[in-house]
Coordinates of C-alpha atoms in Angstrom, one line a residue:
Chain A
X74 CA 8.1 -57.7 -178.7
X75 CA 9.1 -55.1 -181.2
X76 CA 7.0 -54.4 -184.1
X77 CA 8.5 -54.1 -187.4
X78 CA 8.6 -50.7 -187.6
X79 CA 10.2 -50.1 -183.7
X80 CA 12.7 -52.9 -185.1
X81 CA 13.9 -51.0 -188.0
X82 CA 14.5 -47.8 -185.6
X83 CA 16.5 -50.1 -183.4
X84 CA 18.4 -51.2 -186.1
X85 CA 19.0 -47.7 -187.1
X86 CA 20.3 -46.6 -184.0
X87 CA 22.4 -49.6 -183.2
X88 CA 24.0 -49.3 -186.4
X89 CA 24.9 -45.5 -185.6
X90 CA 26.0 -46.9 -182.0
X91 CA 28.1 -49.5 -183.5
X92 CA 29.7 -46.9 -185.9
X93 CA 30.5 -44.9 -183.0
X94 CA 32.2 -47.6 -181.1
X95 CA 34.2 -48.5 -183.8
X96 CA 35.2 -44.7 -184.0
X97 CA 36.0 -44.9 -180.4
X98 CA 38.1 -48.1 -180.3
X99 CA 39.9 -47.2 -183.3
X100 CA 41.0 -43.8 -181.9
X101 CA 42.3 -45.6 -178.5
X102 CA 44.2 -47.7 -180.5
X103 CA 45.4 -45.8 -183.1
X104 CA 46.6 -42.7 -181.7
X105 CA 49.7 -41.7 -179.5
X106 CA 48.2 -39.0 -178.1
X107 CA 47.0 -39.4 -174.1
X108 CA 44.3 -36.7 -174.7
X109 CA 43.0 -38.4 -177.8
X110 CA 43.1 -41.7 -176.1
X111 CA 40.8 -40.3 -173.4
X112 CA 38.6 -38.7 -176.2
X113 CA 38.5 -42.0 -177.6
X114 CA 37.2 -43.6 -174.4
X115 CA 34.5 -40.8 -174.1
X116 CA 33.0 -41.7 -177.6
X117 CA 33.0 -45.4 -176.6
X118 CA 30.9 -44.3 -173.7
X119 CA 28.6 -42.2 -175.6
X120 CA 27.9 -45.4 -177.9
X121 CA 27.0 -47.1 -175.0
X122 CA 25.0 -44.0 -173.4
X123 CA 22.9 -43.8 -176.9
X124 CA 22.3 -47.6 -176.9
X125 CA 20.8 -47.6 -173.6
X126 CA 18.6 -44.6 -174.5
X127 CA 17.5 -46.4 -177.5
X128 CA 16.8 -49.7 -175.8
X129 CA 14.7 -47.8 -172.9
X130 CA 12.8 -45.8 -175.8
X131 CA 12.1 -49.2 -177.3
X132 CA 10.8 -51.2 -174.3
X133 CA 9.0 -48.2 -172.7
X134 CA 11.2 -48.2 -169.8
X135 CA 12.4 -44.6 -170.4
X136 CA 12.2 -43.7 -166.7
X137 CA 14.7 -46.4 -165.9
X138 CA 17.0 -45.6 -169.1
X139 CA 17.2 -41.9 -168.0
X140 CA 18.2 -42.9 -164.3
X141 CA 20.7 -45.0 -165.8
X142 CA 22.1 -42.6 -168.5
X143 CA 21.9 -39.5 -165.6
X144 CA 24.2 -41.8 -163.4
X145 CA 26.5 -42.9 -166.2
X146 CA 27.1 -39.0 -167.3
X147 CA 28.3 -38.4 -163.4
X148 CA 30.4 -41.6 -163.1
X149 CA 32.0 -40.9 -166.6
X150 CA 32.8 -37.2 -165.2
X151 CA 34.3 -38.7 -162.2
X152 CA 36.7 -41.1 -164.3
X153 CA 37.7 -38.3 -167.0
X154 CA 39.0 -35.9 -164.2
X155 CA 40.8 -38.6 -162.5
X156 CA 42.3 -39.2 -166.1
X157 CA 43.0 -35.9 -166.5
X158 CA 45.1 -35.5 -163.4
X159 CA 47.0 -38.7 -164.3
X160 CA 47.9 -37.1 -167.7
X161 CA 48.9 -33.9 -166.2
X162 CA 51.3 -35.7 -163.5
X163 CA 52.7 -37.6 -166.4
X164 CA 53.1 -34.3 -168.4
X165 CA 55.1 -32.9 -165.6
X166 CA 57.2 -35.6 -165.4
X167 CA 58.1 -36.3 -169.2
X168 CA 56.9 -33.0 -170.6
X169 CA 54.9 -34.7 -173.5
X170 CA 51.8 -36.6 -173.8
X171 CA 53.2 -39.0 -176.3
X172 CA 52.5 -42.7 -175.5
X173 CA 55.5 -43.6 -177.2
X174 CA 57.2 -42.2 -174.2
X175 CA 55.7 -44.3 -171.9
X176 CA 57.6 -47.7 -172.5
X177 CA 59.3 -48.2 -169.0
X178 CA 57.0 -50.9 -168.0
X179 CA 58.0 -54.1 -169.7
X180 CA 58.2 -57.7 -169.1
Chain B
X185 CA 21.4 -54.4 -141.5
X186 CA 23.0 -54.6 -144.8
X187 CA 23.0 -51.2 -145.5
X188 CA 25.2 -50.6 -142.5
X189 CA 28.1 -52.6 -144.3
X190 CA 27.9 -49.5 -146.9
X191 CA 26.8 -46.8 -144.9
X192 CA 28.7 -46.9 -141.7
X193 CA 32.2 -46.7 -143.9
X194 CA 30.1 -43.9 -145.9
X195 CA 29.6 -41.9 -142.8
X196 CA 33.0 -42.2 -141.4
X197 CA 34.4 -41.2 -145.0
X198 CA 32.3 -37.8 -144.5
X199 CA 33.4 -37.4 -140.9
X200 CA 37.1 -37.9 -141.8
X201 CA 36.9 -35.1 -144.2
X202 CA 35.2 -32.4 -142.2
X203 CA 37.3 -29.2 -142.9
X204 CA 39.4 -28.3 -140.0
X205 CA 42.0 -30.0 -137.7
X206 CA 41.6 -33.9 -137.7
X207 CA 43.6 -36.7 -136.5
X208 CA 45.0 -39.3 -139.1
X209 CA 45.7 -41.5 -136.1
X210 CA 42.1 -41.5 -135.2
X211 CA 40.9 -42.2 -138.6
X212 CA 43.5 -45.1 -139.0
X213 CA 41.5 -46.6 -135.5
X214 CA 38.6 -46.1 -136.6
X215 CA 38.8 -47.9 -140.1
X216 CA 41.0 -50.7 -138.4
X217 CA 38.1 -51.2 -135.8
X218 CA 35.8 -51.2 -139.0
X219 CA 37.3 -53.6 -141.1
X220 CA 37.9 -55.9 -138.2
X221 CA 33.8 -55.7 -137.3
X222 CA 33.0 -56.4 -140.8
X223 CA 35.3 -59.3 -140.9
X224 CA 34.0 -60.6 -137.4
X225 CA 30.4 -60.0 -138.6
X226 CA 30.7 -61.7 -141.8
X227 CA 31.9 -64.7 -139.7
X228 CA 29.3 -64.5 -137.1
X229 CA 26.6 -64.4 -139.8
X230 CA 28.0 -67.7 -141.4
X231 CA 28.1 -69.3 -137.9
X232 CA 24.2 -68.8 -138.0
X233 CA 24.4 -66.8 -134.7
X234 CA 22.4 -63.5 -136.0
X235 CA 20.9 -64.6 -139.2
X236 CA 17.0 -64.2 -138.1
X237 CA 17.7 -60.6 -137.0
X238 CA 19.3 -59.7 -140.2
X239 CA 16.4 -61.1 -142.1
X240 CA 14.1 -58.7 -140.0
X241 CA 16.4 -55.6 -140.6
X242 CA 17.4 -56.1 -144.6
X243 CA 14.6 -53.9 -146.0
X244 CA 15.7 -50.5 -145.2
X245 CA 18.1 -49.5 -148.1
X246 CA 17.3 -48.0 -151.5
X247 CA 19.8 -50.4 -153.4
X248 CA 18.5 -53.6 -153.7
X249 CA 20.9 -55.9 -151.5
X250 CA 21.0 -59.4 -151.1
X251 CA 23.5 -61.7 -149.0
X252 CA 23.9 -65.2 -149.2
X253 CA 27.2 -67.3 -148.1
X254 CA 28.8 -66.0 -151.0
X255 CA 28.6 -62.7 -150.2
X256 CA 29.6 -63.5 -146.6
X257 CA 32.9 -64.8 -147.7
X258 CA 33.6 -61.8 -149.8
X259 CA 32.7 -59.6 -146.7
X260 CA 35.2 -61.5 -144.5
X261 CA 37.7 -61.4 -147.3
X262 CA 37.4 -57.6 -148.0
X263 CA 37.5 -57.0 -144.2
X264 CA 40.9 -58.8 -143.8
X265 CA 42.5 -57.7 -146.6
X266 CA 41.5 -54.0 -146.2
X267 CA 42.6 -54.2 -142.3
X268 CA 46.2 -55.6 -143.7
X269 CA 46.6 -53.1 -146.2
X270 CA 45.6 -50.4 -144.0
X271 CA 48.5 -51.4 -141.2
X272 CA 50.9 -51.8 -144.1
X273 CA 49.9 -48.1 -145.8
X274 CA 50.1 -46.7 -142.5
X275 CA 53.7 -47.9 -142.0
X276 CA 54.8 -47.4 -145.7
X277 CA 53.6 -44.1 -146.4
X278 CA 55.7 -41.3 -144.8
X279 CA 53.9 -38.0 -145.3
X280 CA 51.1 -37.3 -143.0
X281 CA 48.5 -36.2 -146.0
X282 CA 49.6 -39.2 -148.0
X283 CA 48.5 -41.1 -144.8
X284 CA 45.5 -39.6 -144.7
X285 CA 44.6 -39.6 -148.5
X286 CA 45.4 -43.3 -148.3
X287 CA 42.8 -43.9 -145.6
X288 CA 40.2 -42.0 -147.2
X289 CA 40.7 -43.8 -150.4
X290 CA 41.1 -47.0 -148.8
X291 CA 37.7 -46.2 -147.2
X292 CA 36.1 -45.5 -150.8
X293 CA 37.3 -48.5 -152.1
X294 CA 35.9 -50.6 -149.3
X295 CA 32.4 -48.9 -149.4
X296 CA 32.5 -49.6 -153.3
X297 CA 33.4 -53.4 -152.7
X298 CA 30.9 -53.9 -150.1
X299 CA 28.1 -52.6 -152.1
X300 CA 29.4 -54.5 -155.2
X301 CA 29.3 -57.7 -153.0
X302 CA 25.7 -57.0 -152.0
X303 CA 24.3 -55.1 -154.9
X304 CA 21.5 -57.5 -156.7
X305 CA 21.0 -55.3 -159.7
X306 CA 23.0 -55.1 -162.8
X307 CA 23.3 -51.4 -163.0
X308 CA 24.1 -51.1 -159.3
X309 CA 27.0 -53.4 -159.7
X310 CA 28.3 -51.2 -162.7
X311 CA 28.3 -48.1 -160.6
X312 CA 30.0 -49.8 -157.6
X313 CA 32.3 -51.5 -159.5
X314 CA 33.1 -47.9 -161.1
X315 CA 33.6 -46.3 -157.5
X316 CA 36.1 -48.7 -156.7
X317 CA 38.0 -48.6 -159.8
X318 CA 38.1 -44.8 -159.5
X319 CA 39.5 -45.0 -155.9
X320 CA 42.1 -47.6 -157.4
X321 CA 43.3 -45.1 -160.2
X322 CA 44.0 -42.5 -157.6
X323 CA 45.2 -45.0 -155.3
X324 CA 47.9 -46.1 -157.6
X325 CA 49.1 -42.6 -158.6
X326 CA 48.8 -41.5 -154.9
X327 CA 52.6 -40.8 -155.1
X328 CA 52.6 -39.1 -158.4
X329 CA 55.7 -41.6 -159.1
X330 CA 56.4 -41.9 -162.9
X331 CA 56.0 -45.6 -163.4
X332 CA 52.8 -45.7 -161.0
X333 CA 51.2 -42.9 -163.5
X334 CA 52.0 -45.3 -166.4
X335 CA 50.3 -48.2 -164.7
X336 CA 47.6 -46.2 -163.4
X337 CA 46.7 -44.8 -166.9
X338 CA 47.0 -48.4 -168.5
X339 CA 44.7 -49.8 -165.9
X340 CA 42.3 -46.8 -166.6
X341 CA 42.0 -47.4 -170.3
X342 CA 41.6 -50.7 -170.1
X343 CA 39.1 -50.7 -167.3
X344 CA 37.2 -47.9 -169.1
X345 CA 36.8 -50.3 -172.2
X346 CA 35.8 -53.0 -170.0
X347 CA 33.1 -50.9 -168.7
X348 CA 31.9 -49.6 -171.9
X349 CA 31.5 -53.5 -173.3
X350 CA 29.4 -54.1 -170.0
X351 CA 27.2 -50.8 -170.3
X352 CA 26.5 -52.0 -174.0
X353 CA 25.7 -55.5 -172.7
X354 CA 23.4 -53.8 -170.0
X355 CA 21.6 -51.8 -172.6
X356 CA 21.1 -55.2 -175.0
X357 CA 19.7 -57.0 -171.5
X358 CA 17.5 -53.9 -171.2
X359 CA 16.1 -54.3 -174.4
X360 CA 15.5 -58.2 -174.1
X361 CA 14.3 -58.2 -170.5
X362 CA 13.1 -54.7 -169.6
X363 CA 14.7 -54.3 -166.3
X364 CA 18.4 -54.9 -164.6
X365 CA 17.3 -56.5 -161.7
X366 CA 19.3 -60.0 -161.1
X367 CA 16.2 -61.9 -161.0
X368 CA 13.9 -60.5 -163.8
X369 CA 17.0 -60.7 -165.9
X370 CA 17.7 -64.2 -165.3
X371 CA 14.3 -65.3 -166.0
X372 CA 14.4 -63.1 -168.8
X373 CA 17.7 -64.2 -170.3
X374 CA 16.5 -68.1 -169.8
X375 CA 13.2 -67.4 -171.8
X376 CA 15.1 -66.3 -174.7
X377 CA 18.3 -67.9 -174.7
X378 CA 18.2 -68.7 -178.5
X379 CA 18.1 -65.0 -179.2
X380 CA 20.9 -63.5 -180.9
X381 CA 21.2 -60.5 -179.0
X382 CA 21.0 -62.5 -175.5
X383 CA 24.2 -64.1 -176.6
X384 CA 25.8 -61.1 -177.8
X385 CA 24.9 -59.4 -174.5
X386 CA 26.3 -61.9 -172.4
X387 CA 29.3 -62.5 -174.7
X388 CA 30.3 -58.7 -174.1
X389 CA 29.6 -58.6 -170.2
X390 CA 31.9 -61.7 -169.7
X391 CA 34.4 -60.1 -172.4
X392 CA 34.3 -56.9 -169.9
X393 CA 34.7 -58.8 -166.7
X394 CA 37.8 -60.9 -168.3
X395 CA 39.3 -57.6 -168.8
X396 CA 38.5 -56.6 -165.1
X397 CA 39.9 -59.9 -163.5
X398 CA 42.6 -59.6 -166.0
X399 CA 42.5 -63.3 -167.5
X400 CA 44.9 -64.0 -170.2
X401 CA 44.4 -62.8 -173.3
X402 CA 43.2 -59.3 -171.3
X403 CA 46.0 -59.4 -168.6
X404 CA 48.1 -56.7 -170.3
X405 CA 47.4 -54.1 -167.4
X406 CA 47.7 -56.3 -164.9
X407 CA 51.4 -56.8 -164.0
X408 CA 52.0 -53.0 -164.9
X409 CA 49.5 -51.7 -162.5
X410 CA 50.6 -54.2 -159.7
X411 CA 54.3 -53.9 -159.9
X412 CA 54.2 -50.0 -160.4
X413 CA 51.8 -49.1 -157.9
X414 CA 53.1 -47.9 -154.3
X415 CA 53.4 -51.1 -152.2
X416 CA 50.6 -50.6 -149.8
X417 CA 48.3 -49.9 -152.8
X418 CA 49.7 -53.2 -154.9
X419 CA 48.6 -55.2 -151.5
X420 CA 45.2 -53.7 -151.7
X421 CA 44.9 -54.1 -155.7
X422 CA 46.1 -57.4 -155.9
X423 CA 44.7 -58.8 -152.7
X424 CA 41.2 -57.7 -153.3
X425 CA 40.2 -55.0 -155.4
X426 CA 40.6 -56.8 -158.9
X427 CA 39.4 -60.0 -157.3
X428 CA 35.8 -58.4 -156.1
X429 CA 35.5 -56.1 -159.3
X430 CA 36.5 -58.7 -161.8
X431 CA 36.3 -62.2 -160.2
X432 CA 33.5 -61.8 -157.8
X433 CA 31.2 -60.3 -160.0
X434 CA 31.9 -62.9 -162.9
X435 CA 31.3 -65.7 -160.3
X436 CA 28.0 -63.8 -159.4
X437 CA 26.7 -63.2 -162.6
X438 CA 27.1 -66.5 -164.2
X439 CA 25.7 -68.2 -161.5
X440 CA 22.8 -66.2 -160.5
X441 CA 22.0 -64.2 -163.8
X442 CA 23.3 -65.7 -167.1
X443 CA 23.0 -69.2 -165.7
X444 CA 25.3 -71.9 -166.6
X445 CA 25.4 -73.6 -170.1
X446 CA 27.7 -75.7 -171.9
X447 CA 29.0 -72.7 -174.0
X448 CA 29.9 -70.5 -171.1
X449 CA 31.5 -73.4 -169.1
X450 CA 33.4 -74.2 -172.0
X451 CA 34.9 -70.7 -172.6
X452 CA 35.4 -70.2 -168.6
X453 CA 37.1 -73.6 -168.5
X454 CA 39.0 -72.6 -171.3
X455 CA 39.9 -68.7 -170.3
X456 CA 40.8 -70.5 -166.6
X457 CA 43.2 -73.2 -168.0
X458 CA 44.9 -71.0 -170.4
X459 CA 45.6 -68.1 -167.5
X460 CA 46.7 -71.0 -165.3
X461 CA 49.3 -72.0 -167.7
X462 CA 50.3 -68.6 -169.0
X463 CA 50.6 -66.9 -165.5
X464 CA 52.7 -69.7 -164.1
X465 CA 55.1 -69.8 -167.1
X466 CA 55.6 -65.9 -167.2
X467 CA 56.1 -65.9 -163.7
X468 CA 59.0 -68.4 -164.2
X469 CA 60.8 -65.9 -166.2
X470 CA 60.6 -63.0 -164.1
X471 CA 63.2 -60.9 -162.1
X472 CA 61.0 -58.2 -160.3
X473 CA 59.3 -59.7 -157.2
X474 CA 56.0 -57.8 -157.5
X475 CA 55.9 -58.5 -161.4
X476 CA 56.3 -62.2 -160.4
X477 CA 53.6 -62.1 -157.8
X478 CA 51.6 -60.3 -160.5
X479 CA 51.7 -63.3 -162.9
X480 CA 51.1 -65.6 -160.3
X481 CA 48.1 -63.6 -159.3
X482 CA 46.6 -64.2 -163.1
X483 CA 47.5 -68.0 -162.5
X484 CA 45.7 -68.4 -159.4
X485 CA 42.7 -66.6 -160.5
X486 CA 42.8 -69.0 -163.6
X487 CA 42.1 -71.5 -160.8
X488 CA 39.1 -69.9 -159.5
X489 CA 37.6 -69.6 -163.0
X490 CA 38.4 -73.0 -163.7
X491 CA 36.3 -74.1 -160.6
X492 CA 33.7 -71.7 -161.6
X493 CA 33.5 -73.2 -165.4
X494 CA 33.2 -76.6 -163.6
X495 CA 30.0 -75.7 -162.4
X496 CA 29.0 -78.4 -160.0
X497 CA 28.1 -77.6 -156.7
X498 CA 31.4 -79.0 -155.3
X499 CA 33.4 -76.9 -157.9
X500 CA 31.8 -73.5 -157.1
X501 CA 32.4 -74.2 -153.4
X502 CA 36.1 -74.7 -154.5
X503 CA 36.2 -72.0 -156.3
X504 CA 34.7 -69.8 -153.7
X505 CA 37.4 -71.2 -151.0
X506 CA 40.3 -70.5 -153.6
X507 CA 39.2 -66.8 -153.7
X508 CA 39.3 -66.6 -150.0
X509 CA 42.7 -68.4 -149.8
X510 CA 43.9 -66.6 -152.6
X511 CA 43.1 -63.4 -151.0
X512 CA 44.9 -64.3 -147.7
X513 CA 48.0 -65.3 -149.5
X514 CA 48.3 -62.9 -152.0
X515 CA 47.8 -60.3 -149.7
X516 CA 50.4 -61.8 -147.5
X517 CA 52.9 -62.1 -150.3
X518 CA 52.5 -58.4 -151.5
X519 CA 53.0 -57.3 -147.8
X520 CA 56.5 -59.3 -147.8
X521 CA 57.4 -57.7 -151.3
X522 CA 56.5 -54.4 -149.4
X523 CA 58.4 -55.3 -146.2
X524 CA 61.5 -56.2 -148.8
X525 CA 61.1 -52.9 -150.7
X526 CA 61.2 -50.9 -147.8
X527 CA 63.8 -52.5 -145.9
X528 CA 66.1 -53.6 -148.8
X529 CA 65.2 -50.9 -151.3
X530 CA 64.9 -53.2 -154.0
X531 CA 62.5 -55.8 -155.3
X532 CA 65.0 -57.1 -158.2
X533 CA 65.3 -60.4 -157.0
X534 CA 68.8 -60.8 -158.7
X535 CA 70.2 -58.1 -156.1
X536 CA 68.8 -59.8 -153.1
X537 CA 69.3 -62.7 -151.0
X538 CA 69.9 -64.4 -147.8
X539 CA 67.1 -61.8 -146.1
X540 CA 65.6 -64.6 -144.2
X541 CA 68.1 -63.9 -141.4
X542 CA 67.7 -60.4 -141.1
X543 CA 63.8 -60.3 -141.5
X544 CA 62.7 -63.7 -139.9
X545 CA 59.2 -62.9 -140.1
X546 CA 58.9 -62.0 -143.4
X547 CA 60.8 -65.0 -144.6
X548 CA 58.9 -67.0 -142.4
X549 CA 55.5 -66.0 -143.4
X550 CA 56.4 -65.9 -147.1
X551 CA 57.4 -69.4 -146.9
X552 CA 53.6 -70.1 -145.4
X553 CA 52.1 -68.1 -148.0
X554 CA 54.0 -69.9 -151.0
X555 CA 53.2 -73.4 -149.5
X556 CA 49.6 -72.4 -149.5
X557 CA 49.5 -71.0 -153.0
X558 CA 51.5 -74.3 -154.4
X559 CA 48.7 -76.1 -152.4
X560 CA 51.0 -77.9 -150.1
X561 CA 49.0 -79.8 -147.0
X562 CA 47.6 -78.7 -144.3
X563 CA 47.4 -75.2 -145.7
X564 CA 44.5 -73.8 -146.7
X565 CA 45.5 -73.3 -150.4
X566 CA 45.7 -77.2 -150.6
X567 CA 42.2 -77.8 -149.8
X568 CA 40.8 -75.3 -152.1
X569 CA 42.9 -76.7 -155.0
X570 CA 41.9 -80.3 -153.9
X571 CA 38.0 -79.4 -153.9
X572 CA 38.6 -77.8 -157.8
X573 CA 40.8 -80.7 -158.8
X574 CA 38.2 -83.3 -157.4
X575 CA 35.2 -81.8 -159.1
X576 CA 36.8 -81.4 -162.3
X577 CA 37.9 -85.1 -162.1
X578 CA 34.2 -86.0 -161.2
X579 CA 32.8 -84.0 -163.8
X580 CA 34.7 -85.6 -166.3
X581 CA 37.2 -82.9 -167.3
X582 CA 40.2 -84.9 -167.0
X583 CA 42.3 -82.7 -169.2
X584 CA 41.8 -79.3 -167.4
X585 CA 42.2 -81.9 -164.1
X586 CA 45.7 -82.7 -165.4
X587 CA 46.6 -78.9 -166.2
X588 CA 45.2 -77.6 -162.8
X589 CA 47.9 -80.5 -161.0
X590 CA 50.4 -79.8 -163.4
X591 CA 50.8 -76.2 -163.1
X592 CA 50.5 -76.5 -159.3
X593 CA 53.8 -77.8 -159.4
X594 CA 55.1 -75.2 -161.6
X595 CA 53.6 -73.0 -159.3
X596 CA 55.7 -74.3 -156.4
X597 CA 58.8 -74.1 -159.0
X598 CA 58.6 -70.3 -159.3
X599 CA 58.0 -69.6 -155.8
X600 CA 60.6 -71.9 -154.6
X601 CA 62.7 -70.0 -157.0
X602 CA 61.8 -66.6 -155.4
X603 CA 62.4 -67.6 -152.1
X604 CA 65.8 -69.2 -152.9
X605 CA 66.7 -65.5 -154.5
X606 CA 65.3 -63.4 -151.8
X607 CA 65.1 -64.7 -148.6
X608 CA 67.6 -67.9 -148.5
X609 CA 71.3 -68.5 -150.0
X610 CA 73.9 -66.2 -149.0
X611 CA 73.4 -62.5 -147.9
X612 CA 74.4 -60.1 -150.7
X613 CA 77.2 -57.8 -149.3
X614 CA 74.9 -54.6 -149.7
X615 CA 72.4 -55.8 -147.4
X616 CA 74.3 -56.5 -144.2
X617 CA 72.4 -53.5 -142.4
X618 CA 68.9 -54.6 -143.5
X619 CA 66.6 -54.9 -140.3
X620 CA 63.2 -56.6 -140.0
X621 CA 60.2 -54.2 -141.3
X622 CA 58.1 -52.4 -138.4
X623 CA 55.2 -53.7 -136.6
X624 CA 52.7 -52.1 -139.1
X625 CA 54.3 -54.9 -141.6
X626 CA 55.1 -58.0 -139.5
X627 CA 51.7 -57.9 -137.4
X628 CA 49.3 -58.3 -140.3
X629 CA 51.8 -60.8 -142.3
X630 CA 51.8 -62.7 -139.1
X631 CA 48.0 -62.2 -138.9
X632 CA 47.4 -63.7 -142.5
X633 CA 49.9 -66.5 -142.1
X634 CA 47.8 -67.6 -139.2
X635 CA 44.6 -67.4 -141.0
X636 CA 46.2 -69.8 -143.8
X637 CA 47.5 -72.1 -141.2
X638 CA 44.3 -72.0 -139.4
X639 CA 42.0 -72.2 -142.3
X640 CA 44.3 -75.4 -143.3
X641 CA 44.2 -77.0 -140.0
X642 CA 40.6 -76.5 -139.4
X643 CA 39.5 -77.0 -142.7
X644 CA 36.4 -79.1 -142.0
X645 CA 35.0 -76.4 -139.6
X646 CA 35.7 -74.0 -142.5
X647 CA 34.3 -76.1 -145.0
X648 CA 31.2 -76.6 -143.0
X649 CA 30.7 -73.3 -141.9
X650 CA 31.7 -71.2 -144.7
X651 CA 32.3 -73.1 -147.9
X652 CA 29.8 -75.8 -148.3
X653 CA 26.7 -73.5 -147.7
X654 CA 27.9 -71.6 -150.8
X655 CA 26.4 -74.6 -152.7
X656 CA 22.7 -73.3 -152.1
X657 CA 23.3 -70.3 -154.6
X658 CA 23.4 -72.7 -157.5
X659 CA 19.6 -73.5 -156.9

């Protein structure tokens, strides 16, 4: 298991990752702007990426962690492209990217 | 051999998209053939005819794949649901470009689902789930309709949050176990089950999967996405996509990775029971046909999770059988909704009525599907609910067994109300000229209704060949 020194490193990074995670979640929940929601999701994914790197480093499985992170970045780009397309189409319909105008679905 | 379930659809996808002139019709027939072949192969594997060959050939692919009775049942469900959605989509999409986009994206989704079902590695599961999710975002917004875009965006944000939770959990699992392979992770988690990091990791992963499968209280996106999507897409989405990416992965991970312990069991049973109750009660109050089906879907997924939470071999088998039945009857009901939307131009139940005389096939298959959902013998849904309730009872979970029975009656109530408002009663004046939907919709509807009846009548054969073997994955 981890030596005290490594454990300290882990806590340092994981606290930072947790902060990033909270920032991202706050960004998703508090904003009314579709693009900012996406930025919030990005920040969330970044927190997860950071944590994966740290965990890979601490357990000596850097190769695994790197493979995972690179794949993750590719997937993230694909999601963001799809999301960007959806936002673009929504803008064409509503002429606005305000979430408060997205209240047609209810019940 | 297993890799063929992934690689052949992948190759076909490439061939469909070679630049130049190509025929949508050919792509349609080839995809239909592939989906039928997949179902047939899964059925053949289950009956044990070609198992020895498969074991010899299963070591070709780079991803770690595994095949067991549960994956076979899933492959069968995916094949059937994709086939039905393909025919419905071919009928419902008007423009040629949309048709071809639909077929391609459907193929991507099927690749992702097949691979999710066969994967034996946490990170592979994540990748394939994302493939399915991205293809479904695009599928929902394929017609660039305003409501659909809104539903797609909600789904996208919720699904991204879910995957972030899962990624954090994967990171913690790497920290504890040093790998993402199912076997290694299972033994690693088992060895350190008291560790708070392990508990956090499992909790986060379960939370992510609850969002993905639309369980209460994470169900907010589900009715929006289902009801706003184009009809053919909601057939696919409700029938199989959220079931594979949410429910199946939950079953697989709880059974073979996280291990079953009382805390997880209680959590699952509670979530299942709450979803059953909330979904059924919310469905009672709906006026939109597809929205009602979406809430009904939440409720039925609750039964699957309740069976999973009970975690005796019988309950797991029942949950898997209900999964299969749910795929069949929910696909069928959404196809009926698609037929109504296309022919009558509305899915608001108050504007409809008496459609059964104008659309006999749709009306009749809808009756079969709703009776199966509500658990009326001898249809397939009765047997799966019976198994789940019996398992709950024999494990001593009487309260949950009562909830399952009571809300089965509520299910019947809201479906009968739907049937009366849409198909029975007096024909609304504006609907005088409505005709039966085309063969692209009635053929899959009749086929799925046939499967529901056949699986109910031939229950003992199905139980013996497909369902009971699933118990062996608990070992």
